[in-house]
XYZ file of C-alpha atoms in Angstrom:
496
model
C 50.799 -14.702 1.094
C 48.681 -14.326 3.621
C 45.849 -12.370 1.476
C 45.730 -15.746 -0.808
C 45.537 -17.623 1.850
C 42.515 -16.100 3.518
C 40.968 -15.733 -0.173
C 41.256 -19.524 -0.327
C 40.066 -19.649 3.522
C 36.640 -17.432 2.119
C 36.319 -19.898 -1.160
C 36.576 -23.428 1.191
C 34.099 -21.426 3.404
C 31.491 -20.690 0.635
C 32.014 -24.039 -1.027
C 31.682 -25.911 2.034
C 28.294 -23.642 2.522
C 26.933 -23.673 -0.998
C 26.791 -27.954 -0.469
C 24.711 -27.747 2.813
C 22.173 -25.379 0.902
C 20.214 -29.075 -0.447
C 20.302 -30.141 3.096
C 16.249 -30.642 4.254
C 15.354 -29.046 7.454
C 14.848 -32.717 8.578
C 18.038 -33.163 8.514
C 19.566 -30.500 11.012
C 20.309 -31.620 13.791
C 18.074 -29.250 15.770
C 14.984 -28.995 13.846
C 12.517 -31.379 14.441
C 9.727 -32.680 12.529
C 6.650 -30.932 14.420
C 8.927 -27.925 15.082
C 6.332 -24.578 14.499
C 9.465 -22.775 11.762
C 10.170 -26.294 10.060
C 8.910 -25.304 6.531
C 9.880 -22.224 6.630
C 13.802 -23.432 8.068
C 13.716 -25.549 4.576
C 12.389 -23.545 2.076
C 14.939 -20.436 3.773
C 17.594 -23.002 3.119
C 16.629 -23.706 -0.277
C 16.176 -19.998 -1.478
C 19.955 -19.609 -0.102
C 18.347 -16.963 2.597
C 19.792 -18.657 5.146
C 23.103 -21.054 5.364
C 23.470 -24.206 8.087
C 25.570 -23.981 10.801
C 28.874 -25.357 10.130
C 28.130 -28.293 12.520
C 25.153 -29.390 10.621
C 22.566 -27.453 12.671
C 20.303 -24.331 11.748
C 21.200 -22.622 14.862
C 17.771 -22.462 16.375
C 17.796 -20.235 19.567
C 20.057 -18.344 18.485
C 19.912 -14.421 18.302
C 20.561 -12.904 15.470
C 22.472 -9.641 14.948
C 21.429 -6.871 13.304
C 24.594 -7.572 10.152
C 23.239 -10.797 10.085
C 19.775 -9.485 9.788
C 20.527 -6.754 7.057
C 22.518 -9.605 4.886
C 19.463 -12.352 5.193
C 17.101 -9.507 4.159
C 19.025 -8.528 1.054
C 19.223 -12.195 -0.070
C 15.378 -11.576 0.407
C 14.763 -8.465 -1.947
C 17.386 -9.824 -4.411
C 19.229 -6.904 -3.829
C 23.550 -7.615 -4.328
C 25.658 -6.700 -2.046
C 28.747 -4.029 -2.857
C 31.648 -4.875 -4.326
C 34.524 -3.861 -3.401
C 32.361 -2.904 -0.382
C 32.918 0.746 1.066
C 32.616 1.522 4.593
C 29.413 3.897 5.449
C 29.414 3.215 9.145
C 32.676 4.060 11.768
C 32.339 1.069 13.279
C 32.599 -1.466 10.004
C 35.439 -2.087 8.241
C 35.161 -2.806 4.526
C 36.948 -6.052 4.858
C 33.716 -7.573 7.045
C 32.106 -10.615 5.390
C 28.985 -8.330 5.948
C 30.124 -4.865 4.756
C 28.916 -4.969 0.761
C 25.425 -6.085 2.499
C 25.405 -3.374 4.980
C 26.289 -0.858 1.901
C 23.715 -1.510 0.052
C 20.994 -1.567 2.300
C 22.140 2.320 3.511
C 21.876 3.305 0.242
C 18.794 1.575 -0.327
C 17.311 3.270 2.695
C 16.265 0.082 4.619
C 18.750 1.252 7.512
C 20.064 4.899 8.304
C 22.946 6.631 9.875
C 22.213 8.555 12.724
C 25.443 8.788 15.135
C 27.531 6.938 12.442
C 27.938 3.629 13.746
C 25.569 0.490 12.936
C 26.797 -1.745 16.051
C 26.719 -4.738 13.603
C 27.573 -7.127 16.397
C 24.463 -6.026 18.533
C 21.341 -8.711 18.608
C 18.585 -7.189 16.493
C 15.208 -6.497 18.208
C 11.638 -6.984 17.075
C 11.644 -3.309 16.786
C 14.666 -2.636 14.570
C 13.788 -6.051 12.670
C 10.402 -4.074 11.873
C 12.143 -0.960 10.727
C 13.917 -2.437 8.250
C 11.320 -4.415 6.626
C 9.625 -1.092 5.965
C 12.338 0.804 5.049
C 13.220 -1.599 2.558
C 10.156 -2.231 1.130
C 10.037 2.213 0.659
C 7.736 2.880 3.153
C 9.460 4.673 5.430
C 7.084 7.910 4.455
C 3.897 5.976 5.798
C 5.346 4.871 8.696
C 5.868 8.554 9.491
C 2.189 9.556 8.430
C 0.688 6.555 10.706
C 2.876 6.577 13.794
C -0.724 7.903 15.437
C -2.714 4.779 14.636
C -3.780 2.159 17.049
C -2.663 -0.884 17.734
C -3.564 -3.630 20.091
C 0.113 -3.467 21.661
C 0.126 -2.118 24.570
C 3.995 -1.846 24.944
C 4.984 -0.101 21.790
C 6.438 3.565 22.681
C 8.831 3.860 19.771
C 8.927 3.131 16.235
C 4.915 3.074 16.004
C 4.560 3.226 12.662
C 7.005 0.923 11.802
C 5.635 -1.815 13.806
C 2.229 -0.553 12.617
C 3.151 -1.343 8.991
C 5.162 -4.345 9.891
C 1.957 -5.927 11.795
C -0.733 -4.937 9.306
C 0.758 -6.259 6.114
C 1.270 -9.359 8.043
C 4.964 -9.372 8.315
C 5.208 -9.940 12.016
C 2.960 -10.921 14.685
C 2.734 -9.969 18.235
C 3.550 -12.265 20.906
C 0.983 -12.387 22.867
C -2.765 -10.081 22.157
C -1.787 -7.206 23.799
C 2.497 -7.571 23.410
C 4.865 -7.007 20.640
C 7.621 -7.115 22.903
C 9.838 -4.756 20.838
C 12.678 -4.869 22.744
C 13.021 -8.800 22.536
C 15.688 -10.104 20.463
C 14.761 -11.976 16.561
C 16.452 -15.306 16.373
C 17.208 -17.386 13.239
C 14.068 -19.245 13.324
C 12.001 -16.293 13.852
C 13.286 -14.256 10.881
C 13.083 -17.285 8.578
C 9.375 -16.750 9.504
C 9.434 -13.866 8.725
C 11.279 -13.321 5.781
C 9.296 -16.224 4.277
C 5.853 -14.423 4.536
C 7.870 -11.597 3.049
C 8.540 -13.762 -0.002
C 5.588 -15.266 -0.139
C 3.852 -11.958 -0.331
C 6.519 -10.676 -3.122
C 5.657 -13.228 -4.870
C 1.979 -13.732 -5.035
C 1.173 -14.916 -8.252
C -3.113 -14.154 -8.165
C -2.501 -10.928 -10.002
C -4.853 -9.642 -13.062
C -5.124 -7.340 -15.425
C -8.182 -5.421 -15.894
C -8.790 -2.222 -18.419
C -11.567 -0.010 -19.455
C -11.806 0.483 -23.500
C -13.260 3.927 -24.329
C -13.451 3.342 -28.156
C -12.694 0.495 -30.466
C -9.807 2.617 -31.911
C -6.362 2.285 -30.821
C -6.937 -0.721 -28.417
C -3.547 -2.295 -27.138
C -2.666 -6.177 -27.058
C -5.185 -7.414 -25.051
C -3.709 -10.747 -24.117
C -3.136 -11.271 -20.506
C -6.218 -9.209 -19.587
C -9.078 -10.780 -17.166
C -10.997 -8.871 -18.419
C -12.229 -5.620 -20.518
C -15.118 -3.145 -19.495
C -16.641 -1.864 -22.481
C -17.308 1.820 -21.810
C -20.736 1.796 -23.867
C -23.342 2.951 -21.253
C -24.415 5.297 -18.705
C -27.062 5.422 -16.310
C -29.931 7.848 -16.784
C -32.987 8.443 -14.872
C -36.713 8.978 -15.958
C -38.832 8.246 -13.118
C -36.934 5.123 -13.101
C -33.281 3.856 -13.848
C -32.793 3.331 -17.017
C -29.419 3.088 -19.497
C -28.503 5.144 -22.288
C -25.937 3.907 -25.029
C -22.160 6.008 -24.584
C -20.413 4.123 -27.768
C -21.660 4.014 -31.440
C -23.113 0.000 -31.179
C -20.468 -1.355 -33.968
C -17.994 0.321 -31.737
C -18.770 -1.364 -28.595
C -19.152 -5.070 -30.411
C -15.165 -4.070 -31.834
C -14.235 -4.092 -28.811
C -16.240 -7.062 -27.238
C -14.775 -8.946 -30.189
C -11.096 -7.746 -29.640
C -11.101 -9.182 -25.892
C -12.932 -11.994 -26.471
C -9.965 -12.911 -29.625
C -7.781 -12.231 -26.606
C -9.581 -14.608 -24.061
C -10.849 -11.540 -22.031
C -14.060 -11.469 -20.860
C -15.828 -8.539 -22.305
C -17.804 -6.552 -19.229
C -20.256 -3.723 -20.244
C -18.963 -0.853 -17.778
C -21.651 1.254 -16.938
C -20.997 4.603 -14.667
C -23.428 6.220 -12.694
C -23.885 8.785 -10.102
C -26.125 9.864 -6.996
C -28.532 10.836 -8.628
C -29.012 7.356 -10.335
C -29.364 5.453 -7.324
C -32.652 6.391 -5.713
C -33.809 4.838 -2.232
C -36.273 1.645 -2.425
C -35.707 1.248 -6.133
C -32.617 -1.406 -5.872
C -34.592 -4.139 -7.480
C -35.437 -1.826 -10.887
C -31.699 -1.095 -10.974
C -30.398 -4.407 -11.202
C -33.051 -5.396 -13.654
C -32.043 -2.687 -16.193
C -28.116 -3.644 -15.761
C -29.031 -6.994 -16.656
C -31.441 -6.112 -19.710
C -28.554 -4.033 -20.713
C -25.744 -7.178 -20.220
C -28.166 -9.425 -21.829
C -29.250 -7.179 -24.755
C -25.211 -6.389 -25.407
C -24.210 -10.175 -25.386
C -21.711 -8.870 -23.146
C -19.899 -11.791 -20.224
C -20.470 -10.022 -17.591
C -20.958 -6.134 -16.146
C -18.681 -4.018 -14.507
C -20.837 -0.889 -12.789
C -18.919 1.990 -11.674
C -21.265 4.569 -9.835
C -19.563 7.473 -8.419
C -20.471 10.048 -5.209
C -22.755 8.428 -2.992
C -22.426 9.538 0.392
C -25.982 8.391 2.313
C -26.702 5.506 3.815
C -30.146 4.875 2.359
C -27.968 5.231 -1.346
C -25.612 2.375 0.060
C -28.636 -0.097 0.865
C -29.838 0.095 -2.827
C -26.412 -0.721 -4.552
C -26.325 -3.364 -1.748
C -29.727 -4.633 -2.975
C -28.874 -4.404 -6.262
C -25.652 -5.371 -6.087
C -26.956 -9.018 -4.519
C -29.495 -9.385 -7.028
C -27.551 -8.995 -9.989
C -24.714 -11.625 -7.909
C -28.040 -13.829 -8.679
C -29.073 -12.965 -11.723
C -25.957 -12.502 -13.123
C -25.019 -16.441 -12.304
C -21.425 -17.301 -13.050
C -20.344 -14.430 -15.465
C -18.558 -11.884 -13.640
C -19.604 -8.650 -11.671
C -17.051 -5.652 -10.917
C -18.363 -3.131 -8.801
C -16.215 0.322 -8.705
C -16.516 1.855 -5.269
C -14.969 5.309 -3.662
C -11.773 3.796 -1.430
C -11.687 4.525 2.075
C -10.354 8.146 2.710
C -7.992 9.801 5.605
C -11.168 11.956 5.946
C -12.969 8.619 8.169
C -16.147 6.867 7.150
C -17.423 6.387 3.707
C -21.227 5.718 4.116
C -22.396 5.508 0.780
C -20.724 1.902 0.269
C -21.349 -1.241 2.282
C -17.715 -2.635 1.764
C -18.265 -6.076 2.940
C -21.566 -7.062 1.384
C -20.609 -5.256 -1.809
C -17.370 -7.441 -1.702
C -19.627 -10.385 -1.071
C -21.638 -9.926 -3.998
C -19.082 -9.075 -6.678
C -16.077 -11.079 -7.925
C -13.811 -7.756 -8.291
C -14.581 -4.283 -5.805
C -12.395 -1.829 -7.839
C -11.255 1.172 -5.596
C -11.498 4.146 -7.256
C -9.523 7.056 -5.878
C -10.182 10.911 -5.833
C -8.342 13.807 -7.812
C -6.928 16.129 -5.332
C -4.510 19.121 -5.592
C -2.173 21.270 -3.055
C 0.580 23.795 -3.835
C 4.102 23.446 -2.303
C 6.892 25.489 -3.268
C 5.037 27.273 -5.911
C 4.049 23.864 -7.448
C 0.927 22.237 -7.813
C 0.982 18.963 -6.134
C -1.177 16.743 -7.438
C -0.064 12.914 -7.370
C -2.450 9.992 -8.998
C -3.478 7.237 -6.680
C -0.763 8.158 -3.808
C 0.714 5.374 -2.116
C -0.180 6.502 1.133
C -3.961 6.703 0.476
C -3.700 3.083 -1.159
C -2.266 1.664 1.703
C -5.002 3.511 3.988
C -7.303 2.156 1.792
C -6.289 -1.458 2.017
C -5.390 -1.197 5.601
C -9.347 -0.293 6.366
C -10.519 -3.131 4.368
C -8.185 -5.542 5.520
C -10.548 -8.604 6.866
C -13.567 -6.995 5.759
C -13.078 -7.364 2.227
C -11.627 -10.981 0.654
C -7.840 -9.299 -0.627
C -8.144 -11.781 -3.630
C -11.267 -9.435 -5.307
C -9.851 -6.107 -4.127
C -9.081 -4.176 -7.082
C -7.041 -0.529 -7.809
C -8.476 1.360 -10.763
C -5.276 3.470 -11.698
C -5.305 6.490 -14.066
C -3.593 5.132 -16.826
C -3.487 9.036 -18.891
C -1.584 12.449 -17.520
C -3.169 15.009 -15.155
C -2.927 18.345 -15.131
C -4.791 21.484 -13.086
C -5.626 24.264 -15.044
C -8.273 25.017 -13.198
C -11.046 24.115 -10.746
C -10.978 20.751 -12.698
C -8.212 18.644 -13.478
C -7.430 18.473 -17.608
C -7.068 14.471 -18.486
C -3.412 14.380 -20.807
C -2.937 11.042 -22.873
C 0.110 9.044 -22.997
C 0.740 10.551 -26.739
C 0.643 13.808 -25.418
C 2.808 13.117 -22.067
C 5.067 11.423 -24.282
C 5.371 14.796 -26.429
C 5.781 16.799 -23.671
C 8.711 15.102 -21.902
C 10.599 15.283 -24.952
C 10.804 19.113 -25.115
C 13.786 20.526 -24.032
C 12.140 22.657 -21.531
C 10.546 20.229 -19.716
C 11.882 18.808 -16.455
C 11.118 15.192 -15.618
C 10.785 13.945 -11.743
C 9.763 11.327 -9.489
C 8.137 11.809 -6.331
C 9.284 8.883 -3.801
C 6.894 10.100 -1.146
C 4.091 9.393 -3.732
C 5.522 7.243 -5.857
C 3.735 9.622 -8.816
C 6.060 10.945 -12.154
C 5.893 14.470 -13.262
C 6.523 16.613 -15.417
C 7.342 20.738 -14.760
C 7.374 22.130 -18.361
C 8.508 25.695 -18.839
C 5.693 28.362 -17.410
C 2.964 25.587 -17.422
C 1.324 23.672 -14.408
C 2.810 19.913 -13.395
C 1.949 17.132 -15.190
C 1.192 14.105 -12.776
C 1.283 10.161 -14.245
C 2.230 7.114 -13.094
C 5.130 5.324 -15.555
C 6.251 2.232 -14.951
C 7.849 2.380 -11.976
C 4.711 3.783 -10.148
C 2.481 0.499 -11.651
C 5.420 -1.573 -10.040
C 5.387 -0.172 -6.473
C 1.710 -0.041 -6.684
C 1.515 -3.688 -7.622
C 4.017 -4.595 -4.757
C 1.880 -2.920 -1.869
C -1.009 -5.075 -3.249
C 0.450 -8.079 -3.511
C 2.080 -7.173 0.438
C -2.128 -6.899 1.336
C -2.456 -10.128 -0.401
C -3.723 -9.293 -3.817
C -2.614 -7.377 -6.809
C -4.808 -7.038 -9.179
C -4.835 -3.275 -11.154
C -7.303 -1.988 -13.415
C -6.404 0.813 -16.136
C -8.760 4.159 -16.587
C -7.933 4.207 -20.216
C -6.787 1.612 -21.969
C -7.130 3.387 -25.907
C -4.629 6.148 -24.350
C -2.170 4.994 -21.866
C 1.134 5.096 -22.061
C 2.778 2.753 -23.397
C 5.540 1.922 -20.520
C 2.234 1.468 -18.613
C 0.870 -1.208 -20.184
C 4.115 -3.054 -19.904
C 4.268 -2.771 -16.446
C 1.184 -4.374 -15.664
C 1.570 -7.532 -13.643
């Protein structure tokens, strides 16, 4: 009897709740119209991320603890909570209105077990608050790698790289220049602040698709792209720069009809190296891209020149880079650029004025290999050095026009040189019954180990995902493919 009657107890409870969720922030009690968390008190409300007092009040002021936290930031991520919930902590009991929350954040990672107990009754701090955001977001293996880096917080001693995270991808502020105050408690109005920039960022909707076609033959749908660079020239150099044609000519006009059938804009992508880009001749550079658009009937360039490491290399892309912004009027310019390393300074690029000048600044990414337990590790476009990378360039490039060029074939080291697999033969080679399929969560990279061969790294479709989530958490989100002729397929259906 008295199970029903605290059943019916939980459903008058949840009904009564469920009715305030329409209620305006205007009209609780104790939220004002000019107060700082207004809209983000409503639009909490309205998401169902937060509940009204039962008085008709928010509860502004008050702290909250860290159960409560945990259960508003699961309502957050979508993620449901247990049920029947099971306890994982000594100190919670299964039958808390909190427990199926609490369950699945532990086994979602966003909060650990250390001694056993949670202390779900405890007021969370600005520190813990900041822990959980990036554990649940999966980026609890940054936060280890960057627990070194600066910050203008002079009273952080603990959980660096958490807070590191939490500040940089503009999750939490400090509260004053030089304080974070991690000790301080979070109250209700502060983590609908909080979680709301966490949705917002979620939930960015100025993604694109971008691809490079290698051939005319096998293209995919191309419906959704921005746009498509038409791999049909290279750079050469003769005593001046000059282009030379990579695709057959019927080819190349295939493919510019294909996109533009699609409503892509069809980009002649040009690569380049070093060697192209020779000091005080900036202004003959541009002018042979633009022949080269012009002569093409192509909507716009894309130029993609690779290795430059010297400053006086840097000034002419720059120069050239601004005159074709001119020249090139309103059709589009994407200019591929090496992304900010761990190693420190990149001279050969001028981020900022190169982001100026072109509507998309693709970072490109380097090929690197290690060996750990006998394997070769060799993960495509790490996580770690793409949040690096968009850490660096945070207010020095616009987010909305930075752009990740991700290997959209297999990679394997044979070698000195890595061996380019395409999704055909990736597909191939999972499906023998030799082969063992992983995941790496510290990269967020697939592999394959087949039997007496080297690993085969590739991004599937969960890697494009977590990719596209730490760009839209820097603000943008927009992903180009290497290959579009010989991706996999799970790839292309992951794109954003």
């Amino acid at each position: 009897m008295k199970r029903l009657q605290r059943m019916l107890s939980c459903l008058l409870l949840w009904g009564l709740l469920a009715g305030m969720t329409a209620l305006p922030a205007s009209a609780l009690s104790d939220v004002p119209e000019d107060f700082w968390a207004r809209e983000d008190i409503d639009r909490c409300i309205s998401l169902r991320y937060f509940y009204p007092e039962s008085d008709g009040s928010f509860g502004v002021g008050k702290e909250m603890t860290r159960a409560e936290f945990v259960v508003v930031l699961c309502r957050t991520l979508g993620w449901k909570p247990t049920s029947p919930a099971r306890a994982v902590y000594e100190d919670i009991s299964e039958k808390e209105w909190y427990a199926g929350a609490i369950e699945t954040a532990y086994h979602r990672g966003a909060i650990t077990s250390q001694d056993g107990s949670f202390r779900p009754g405890d007021p969370v701090t600005r520190s813990e608050a900041a822990a959980m955001l990036v554990r649940a977001l999966g980026y609890g293996s940054i936060a280890g790698l960057i627990q070194d880096m600066s910050l203008p917080f002079r009273d952080v001693k603990a959980n660096n790289g958490y807070i590191v995270m939490a500040y940089g991808l503009g999750l939490m502020d400090g509260t004053s220049v030089t304080a974070f105050s991690p000790g301080d408690h979070v109250t209700r109005e502060q983590a609908a602040a909080i979680l709301m920039r966490l949705h917002d960022k979620l939930h960015n909707p100025t993604t694109s698709r971008i691809g490079i076609a290698v051939s005319s033959a096998d293209l995919p749908e191309l419906t959704g792209y921005e746009a498509v660079g038409v791999a049909a020239a290279r750079l050469t150099y003769n005593g001046a720069p000059q282009t030379a044609s990579a695709m057959d000519p019927e080819e190349a006009r295939a493919v510019r009809t294909a996109a533009s059938a699609a409503g892509a804009k069809a980009l002649l992508y040009v690569t380049g190296g070093a060697y192209h880009v020779r000091e005080g001749e900036g202004e003959p550079l541009a002018a042979v891209l633009l022949q080269a658009v012009e002569e093409g009937d192509y909507d716009g360039l894309y130029l993609d020149v690779t290795g430059l490491t010297a400053v006086s290399q840097r000034d002419v892309l720059t120069e050239a880079a601004r005159l074709l912004r001119e020249k090139l009027g309103t059709r589009p310019l994407y200019i591929g650029v090496e992304a900010p390393s761990w190693k420190g300074t990149v001279f050969g690029y001028d981020y900022a004025a190169l982001g100026e000048a072109a509507d998309r600044l693709v970072l490109r990414f380097d090929y690197k290999k290690e060996t750990a337990a006998g394997q070769t590790v060799a993960p495509l476009e790490p996580l770690e050095q793409i949040y690096y990378a968009l850490n660096r360039l945070r207010g020095v490039v616009d987010a909305g026009k930075l752009t990740l060029l991700l290997t959209s074939t297999g990679l394997v080291w044979e070698g000195r040189e890595p061996t380019f697999l395409t999704g055909e033969e990736i597909t191939a080679l999972a499906e023998e019954r030799t082969t063992r399929s992983h995941y790496s969560d510290r990269y967020a990279c697939a592999y394959l180990v087949p039997e007496e061969s080297p690993a085969v790294w590739y991004l599937n479709a969960q890697a494009i995902r977590e990719r596209t989530q730490l760009a839209r958490l820097f603000g943008g989100g927009h992903l180009c493919l290497s290959d579009l002729n010989h991706a996999l397929p799970e790839v292309l259906e992951a794109m954003p």
